[in-house]
CSV table of C-alpha atoms in Angstrom, one decimal:
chain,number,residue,atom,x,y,z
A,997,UNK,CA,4.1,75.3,-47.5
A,998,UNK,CA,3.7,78.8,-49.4
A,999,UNK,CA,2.3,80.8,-47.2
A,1000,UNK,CA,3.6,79.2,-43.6
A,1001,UNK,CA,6.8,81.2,-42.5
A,1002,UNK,CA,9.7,78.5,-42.3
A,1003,UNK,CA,9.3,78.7,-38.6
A,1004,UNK,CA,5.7,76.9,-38.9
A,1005,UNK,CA,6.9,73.7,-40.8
A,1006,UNK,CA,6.4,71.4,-38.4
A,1007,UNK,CA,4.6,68.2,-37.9
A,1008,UNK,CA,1.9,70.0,-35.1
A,1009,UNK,CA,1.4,72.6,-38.0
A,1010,UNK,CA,1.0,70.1,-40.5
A,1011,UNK,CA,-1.1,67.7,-38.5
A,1012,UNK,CA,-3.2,70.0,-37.6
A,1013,UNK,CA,-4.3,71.5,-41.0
A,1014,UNK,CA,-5.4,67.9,-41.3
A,1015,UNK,CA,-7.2,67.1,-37.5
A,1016,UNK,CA,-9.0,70.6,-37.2
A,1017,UNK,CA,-11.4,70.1,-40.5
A,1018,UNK,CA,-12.0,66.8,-38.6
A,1019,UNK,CA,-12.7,67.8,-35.2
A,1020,UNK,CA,-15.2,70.3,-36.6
A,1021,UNK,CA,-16.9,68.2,-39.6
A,1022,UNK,CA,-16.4,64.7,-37.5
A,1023,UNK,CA,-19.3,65.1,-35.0
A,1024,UNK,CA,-21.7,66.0,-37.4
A,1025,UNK,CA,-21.3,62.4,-38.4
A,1026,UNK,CA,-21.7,60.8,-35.2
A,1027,UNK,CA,-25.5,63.0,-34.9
A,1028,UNK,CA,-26.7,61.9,-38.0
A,1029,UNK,CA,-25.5,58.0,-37.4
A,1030,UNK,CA,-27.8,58.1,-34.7
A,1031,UNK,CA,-30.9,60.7,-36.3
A,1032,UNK,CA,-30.6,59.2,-39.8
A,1033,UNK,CA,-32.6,55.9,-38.2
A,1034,UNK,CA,-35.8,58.2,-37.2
A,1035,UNK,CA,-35.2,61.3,-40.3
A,1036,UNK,CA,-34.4,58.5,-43.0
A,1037,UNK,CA,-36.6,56.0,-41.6
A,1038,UNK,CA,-34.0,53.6,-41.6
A,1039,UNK,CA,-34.9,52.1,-38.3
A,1040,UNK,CA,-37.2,50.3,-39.7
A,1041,UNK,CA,-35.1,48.4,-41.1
A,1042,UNK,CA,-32.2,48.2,-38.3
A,1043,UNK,CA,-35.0,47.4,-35.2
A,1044,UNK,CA,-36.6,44.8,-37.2
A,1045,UNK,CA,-33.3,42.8,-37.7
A,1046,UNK,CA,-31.5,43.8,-34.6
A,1047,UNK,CA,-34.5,44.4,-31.8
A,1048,UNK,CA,-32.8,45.6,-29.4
A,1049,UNK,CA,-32.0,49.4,-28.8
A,1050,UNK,CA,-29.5,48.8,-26.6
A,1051,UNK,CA,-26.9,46.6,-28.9
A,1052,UNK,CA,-27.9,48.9,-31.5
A,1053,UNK,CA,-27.1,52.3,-29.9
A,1054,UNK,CA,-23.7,50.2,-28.2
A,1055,UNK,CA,-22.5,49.4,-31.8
A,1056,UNK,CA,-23.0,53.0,-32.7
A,1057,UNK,CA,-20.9,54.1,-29.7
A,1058,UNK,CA,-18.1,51.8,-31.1
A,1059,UNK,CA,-18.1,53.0,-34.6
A,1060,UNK,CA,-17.8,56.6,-33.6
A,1061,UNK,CA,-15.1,55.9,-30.6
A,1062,UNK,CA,-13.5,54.0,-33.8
A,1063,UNK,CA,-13.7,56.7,-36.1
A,1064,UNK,CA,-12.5,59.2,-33.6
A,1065,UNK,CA,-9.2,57.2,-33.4
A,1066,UNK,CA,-8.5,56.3,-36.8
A,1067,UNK,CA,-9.3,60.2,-38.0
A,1068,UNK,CA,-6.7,61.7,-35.8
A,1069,UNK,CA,-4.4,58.6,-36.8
A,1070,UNK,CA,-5.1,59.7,-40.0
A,1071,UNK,CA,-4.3,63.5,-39.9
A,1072,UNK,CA,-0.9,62.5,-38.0
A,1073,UNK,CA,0.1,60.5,-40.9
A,1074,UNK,CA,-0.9,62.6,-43.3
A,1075,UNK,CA,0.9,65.6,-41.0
A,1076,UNK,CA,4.5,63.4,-40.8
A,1077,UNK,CA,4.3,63.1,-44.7
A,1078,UNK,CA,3.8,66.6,-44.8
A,1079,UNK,CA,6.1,67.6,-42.8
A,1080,UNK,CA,8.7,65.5,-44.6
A,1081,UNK,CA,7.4,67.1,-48.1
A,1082,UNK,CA,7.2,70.6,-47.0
A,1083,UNK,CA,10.6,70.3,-44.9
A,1084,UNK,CA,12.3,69.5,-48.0
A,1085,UNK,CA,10.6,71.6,-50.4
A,1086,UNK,CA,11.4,74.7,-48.1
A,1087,UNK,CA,15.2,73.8,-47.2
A,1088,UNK,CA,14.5,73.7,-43.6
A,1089,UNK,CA,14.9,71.0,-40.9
A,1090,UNK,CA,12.2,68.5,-40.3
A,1091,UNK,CA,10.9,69.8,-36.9
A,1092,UNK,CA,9.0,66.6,-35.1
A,1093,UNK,CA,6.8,68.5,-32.1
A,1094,UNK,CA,4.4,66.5,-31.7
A,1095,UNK,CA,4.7,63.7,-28.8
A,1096,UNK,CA,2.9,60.9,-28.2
A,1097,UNK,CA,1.3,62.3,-25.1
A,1098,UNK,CA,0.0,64.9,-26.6
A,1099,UNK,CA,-1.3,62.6,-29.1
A,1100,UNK,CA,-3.7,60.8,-26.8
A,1101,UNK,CA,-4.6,64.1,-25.4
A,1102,UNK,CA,-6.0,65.2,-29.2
A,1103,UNK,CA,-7.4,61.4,-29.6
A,1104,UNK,CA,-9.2,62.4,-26.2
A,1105,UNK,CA,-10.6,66.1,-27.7
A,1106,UNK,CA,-11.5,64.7,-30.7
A,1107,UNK,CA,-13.2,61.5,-28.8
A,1108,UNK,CA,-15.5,63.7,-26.6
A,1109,UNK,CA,-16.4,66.1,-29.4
A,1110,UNK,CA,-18.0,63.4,-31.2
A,1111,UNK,CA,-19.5,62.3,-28.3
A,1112,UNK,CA,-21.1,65.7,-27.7
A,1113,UNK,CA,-22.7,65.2,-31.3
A,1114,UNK,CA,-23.8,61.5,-30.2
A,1115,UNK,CA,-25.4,63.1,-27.3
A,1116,UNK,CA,-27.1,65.5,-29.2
A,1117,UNK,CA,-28.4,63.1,-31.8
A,1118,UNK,CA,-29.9,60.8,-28.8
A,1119,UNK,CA,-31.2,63.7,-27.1
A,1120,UNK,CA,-32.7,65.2,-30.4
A,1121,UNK,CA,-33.2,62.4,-32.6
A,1122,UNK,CA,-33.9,65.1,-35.7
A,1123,UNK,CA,-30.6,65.7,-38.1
A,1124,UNK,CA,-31.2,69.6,-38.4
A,1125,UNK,CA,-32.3,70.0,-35.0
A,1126,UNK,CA,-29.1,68.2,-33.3
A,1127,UNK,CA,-27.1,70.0,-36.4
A,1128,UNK,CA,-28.2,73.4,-35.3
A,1129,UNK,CA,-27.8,72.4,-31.3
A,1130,UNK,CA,-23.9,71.3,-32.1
A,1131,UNK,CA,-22.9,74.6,-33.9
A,1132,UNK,CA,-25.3,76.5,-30.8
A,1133,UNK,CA,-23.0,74.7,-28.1
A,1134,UNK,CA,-19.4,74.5,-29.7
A,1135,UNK,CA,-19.6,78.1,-31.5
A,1136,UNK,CA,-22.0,80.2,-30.4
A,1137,UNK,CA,-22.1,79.8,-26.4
A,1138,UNK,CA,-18.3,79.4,-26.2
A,1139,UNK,CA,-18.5,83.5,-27.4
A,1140,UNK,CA,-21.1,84.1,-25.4
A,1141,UNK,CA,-19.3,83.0,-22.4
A,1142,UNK,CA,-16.2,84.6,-23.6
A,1143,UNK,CA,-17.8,87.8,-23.7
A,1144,UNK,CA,-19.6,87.3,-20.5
A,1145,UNK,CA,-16.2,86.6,-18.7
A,1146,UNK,CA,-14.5,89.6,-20.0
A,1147,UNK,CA,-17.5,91.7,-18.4
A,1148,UNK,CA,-18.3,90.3,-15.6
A,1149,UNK,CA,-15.1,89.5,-13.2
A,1150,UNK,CA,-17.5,87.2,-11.2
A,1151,UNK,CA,-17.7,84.8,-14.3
A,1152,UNK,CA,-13.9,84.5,-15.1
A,1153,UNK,CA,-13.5,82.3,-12.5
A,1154,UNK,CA,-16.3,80.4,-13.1
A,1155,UNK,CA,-15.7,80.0,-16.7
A,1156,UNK,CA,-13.6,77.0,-17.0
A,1157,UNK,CA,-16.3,74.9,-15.0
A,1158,UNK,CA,-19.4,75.7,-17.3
A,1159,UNK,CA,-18.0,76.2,-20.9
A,1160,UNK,CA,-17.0,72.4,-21.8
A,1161,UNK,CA,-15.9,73.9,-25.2
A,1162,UNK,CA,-13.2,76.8,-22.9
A,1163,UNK,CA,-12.5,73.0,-21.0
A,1164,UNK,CA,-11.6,70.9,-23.6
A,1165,UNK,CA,-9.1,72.9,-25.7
A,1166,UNK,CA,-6.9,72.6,-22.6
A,1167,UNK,CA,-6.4,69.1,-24.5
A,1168,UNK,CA,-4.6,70.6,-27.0
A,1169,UNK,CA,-1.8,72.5,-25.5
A,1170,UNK,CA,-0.3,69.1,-24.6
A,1171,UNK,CA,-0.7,68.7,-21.3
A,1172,UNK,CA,-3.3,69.8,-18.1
A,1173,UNK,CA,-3.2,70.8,-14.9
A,1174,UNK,CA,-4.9,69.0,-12.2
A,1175,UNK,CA,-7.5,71.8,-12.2
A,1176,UNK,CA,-7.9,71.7,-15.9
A,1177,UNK,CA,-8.8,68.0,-15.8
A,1178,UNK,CA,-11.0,68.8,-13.0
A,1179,UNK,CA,-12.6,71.5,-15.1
A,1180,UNK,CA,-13.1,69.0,-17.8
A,1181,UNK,CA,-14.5,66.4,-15.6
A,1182,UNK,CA,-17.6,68.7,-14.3
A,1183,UNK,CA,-18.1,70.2,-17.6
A,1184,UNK,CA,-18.5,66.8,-19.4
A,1185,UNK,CA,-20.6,65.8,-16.6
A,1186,UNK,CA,-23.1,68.6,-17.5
A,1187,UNK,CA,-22.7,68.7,-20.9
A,1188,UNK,CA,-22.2,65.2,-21.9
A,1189,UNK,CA,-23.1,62.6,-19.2
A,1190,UNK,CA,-26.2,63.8,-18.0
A,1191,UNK,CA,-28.0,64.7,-20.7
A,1192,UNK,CA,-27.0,61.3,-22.6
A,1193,UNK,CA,-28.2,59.6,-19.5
A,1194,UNK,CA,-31.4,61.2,-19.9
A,1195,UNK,CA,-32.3,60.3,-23.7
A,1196,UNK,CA,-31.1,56.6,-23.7
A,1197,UNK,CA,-34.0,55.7,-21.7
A,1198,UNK,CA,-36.0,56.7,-24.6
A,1199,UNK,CA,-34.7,53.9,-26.7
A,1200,UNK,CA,-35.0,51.2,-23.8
A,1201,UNK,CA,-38.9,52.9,-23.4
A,1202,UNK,CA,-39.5,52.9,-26.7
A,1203,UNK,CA,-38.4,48.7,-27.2
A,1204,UNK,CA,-40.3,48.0,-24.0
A,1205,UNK,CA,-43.6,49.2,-25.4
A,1206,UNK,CA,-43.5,47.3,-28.6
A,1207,UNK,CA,-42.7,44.1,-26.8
A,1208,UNK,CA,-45.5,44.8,-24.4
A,1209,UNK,CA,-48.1,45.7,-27.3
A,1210,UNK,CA,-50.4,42.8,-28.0
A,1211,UNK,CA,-50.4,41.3,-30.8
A,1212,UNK,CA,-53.3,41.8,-33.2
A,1213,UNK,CA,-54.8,38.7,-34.7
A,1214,UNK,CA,-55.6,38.6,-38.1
A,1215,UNK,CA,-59.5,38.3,-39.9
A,1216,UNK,CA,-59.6,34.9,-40.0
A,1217,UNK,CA,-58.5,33.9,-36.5
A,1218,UNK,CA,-61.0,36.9,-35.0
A,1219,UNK,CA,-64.0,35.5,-37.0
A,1220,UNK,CA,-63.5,31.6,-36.7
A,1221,UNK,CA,-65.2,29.7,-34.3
A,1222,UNK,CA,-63.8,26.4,-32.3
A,1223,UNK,CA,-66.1,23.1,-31.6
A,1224,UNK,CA,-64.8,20.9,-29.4
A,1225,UNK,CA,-65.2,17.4,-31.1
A,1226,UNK,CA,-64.3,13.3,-30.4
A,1227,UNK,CA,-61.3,13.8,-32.0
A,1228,UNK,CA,-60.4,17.0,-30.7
A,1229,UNK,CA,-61.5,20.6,-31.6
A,1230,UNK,CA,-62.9,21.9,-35.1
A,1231,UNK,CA,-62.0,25.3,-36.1
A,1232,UNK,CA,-64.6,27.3,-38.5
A,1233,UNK,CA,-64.2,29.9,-40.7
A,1234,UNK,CA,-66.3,31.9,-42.1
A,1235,UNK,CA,-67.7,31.7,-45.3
A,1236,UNK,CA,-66.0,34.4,-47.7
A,1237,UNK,CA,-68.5,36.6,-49.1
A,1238,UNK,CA,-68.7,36.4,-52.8
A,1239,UNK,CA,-71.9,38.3,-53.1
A,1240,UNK,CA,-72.8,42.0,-54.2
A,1241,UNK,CA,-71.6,43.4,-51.2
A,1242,UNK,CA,-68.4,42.1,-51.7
A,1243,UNK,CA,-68.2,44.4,-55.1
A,1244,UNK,CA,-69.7,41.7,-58.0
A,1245,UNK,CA,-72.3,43.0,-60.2
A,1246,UNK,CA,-75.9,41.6,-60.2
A,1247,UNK,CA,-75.5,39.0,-62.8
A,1248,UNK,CA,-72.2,37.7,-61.5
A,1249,UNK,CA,-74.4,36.6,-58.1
A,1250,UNK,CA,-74.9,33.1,-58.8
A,1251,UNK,CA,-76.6,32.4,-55.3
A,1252,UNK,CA,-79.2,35.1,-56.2
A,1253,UNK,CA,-79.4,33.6,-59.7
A,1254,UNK,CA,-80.4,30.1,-58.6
């Protein structure tokens, strides 16, 4: 409201002040909701009462499609107030810019960003590692591919159908071309399907091996014998060792005593 010329008080300009923070802090959350089980040794505690990878990993995949939603219904509401406020504060018209089509279309960025960060967690499983990966593929390659393009004449062309970043910010202009969505459909492929279709097995692997691990029987039932009797079978035990071996001092050893 100080700074933006009058021009720039709209509700995009507002709502976006709000969504970008989000879309860049958001799928950070969704890698450590999935790292934070192996890093914080919380899934310990989640596969012991829920053993089952996959309903876990599923109810993770709705809580960060949820939180996708409600963040970007969030920043438009907070946007529309401030577009109202700043409208009014300034002396200008209250611009509304910001249809619901390209709405969904920013629900849809924001939706696949986070799921770039659940991939990454899956794939990763270790918070700084997946961290580091995120900030690698939506900062640092986007540049390098930039730069690439602008040298290279070859890779201009090709650009739109390996940077998923470059393919995905076509979102936010409002609306896409067929080749755009095309563009986003091979990228996300590579980027996002693939890999997340290689480390979910991990999970399924890693539940199918504890339920095929045998079960270890404890002292008692290794060391006890069974007689069959008239009456059916007699389990022994053995006798519990009370002696020096068992850490009692000399004097204490009433079988030696006697």
């Amino acid at each position: 409201i100080l700074f933006a010329p009058d021009d720039q008080l709209t509700q995009d300009s507002f709502s976006a002040a709000i969504g970008v923070p989000m879309t860049v802090i958001l799928p950070m959350v969704a890698i450590l909701a999935v790292t934070s089980e192996w890093t914080q040794r919380s899934g310990l505690t989640t596969f012991t009462l829920v053993p089952h990878r996959e309903r876990v990993i599923g109810a993770k995949v709705l809580a960060t499609l949820a939180i996708a939603v409600s963040s970007m219904t969030l920043a438009l509401a907070i946007g529309a107030l401030g577009n109202i406020v700043g409208s009014v504060i300034a002396g200008v018209d209250t611009v509304w810019d910001l249809g619901f089509q390209s709405f969904l279309l920013i629900v849809l960025a924001n939706t696949l960003g986070m799921m770039i960060g659940f991939m990454l967690g899956i794939v990763i499983r270790n918070s700084p590692g997946a961290i580091v990966g995120y900030f690698v593929i939506s900062f640092v390659l986007p540049g390098l591919f930039m730069v690439l393009a602008n040298a290279q004449s070859w890779f201009a062309d090709m650009w739109p159908w390996v940077d998923f970043n470059y393919a995905q910010g076509a979102l936010y202009n409002g609306s896409l071309t067929g080749t755009e969505w095309a563009n986003l459909g091979v990228t996300g492929l590579v980027w996002l399907i693939i890999p997340t279709a290689i480390g979910h097995p991990q999970f399924s692997d890693t539940e199918r091996n504890v339920e095929a691990r045998p079960q270890k029987k404890n002292r008692s039932e290794q060391d006890s014998e069974t007689f069959p009797t008239a009456a059916g079978s007699l389990r022994v035990l053995p006798e519990k060792n009370t002696s020096t071996e068992a850490g009692l001092p000399f004097f204490l050893d009433t079988r030696r005593n006697l």
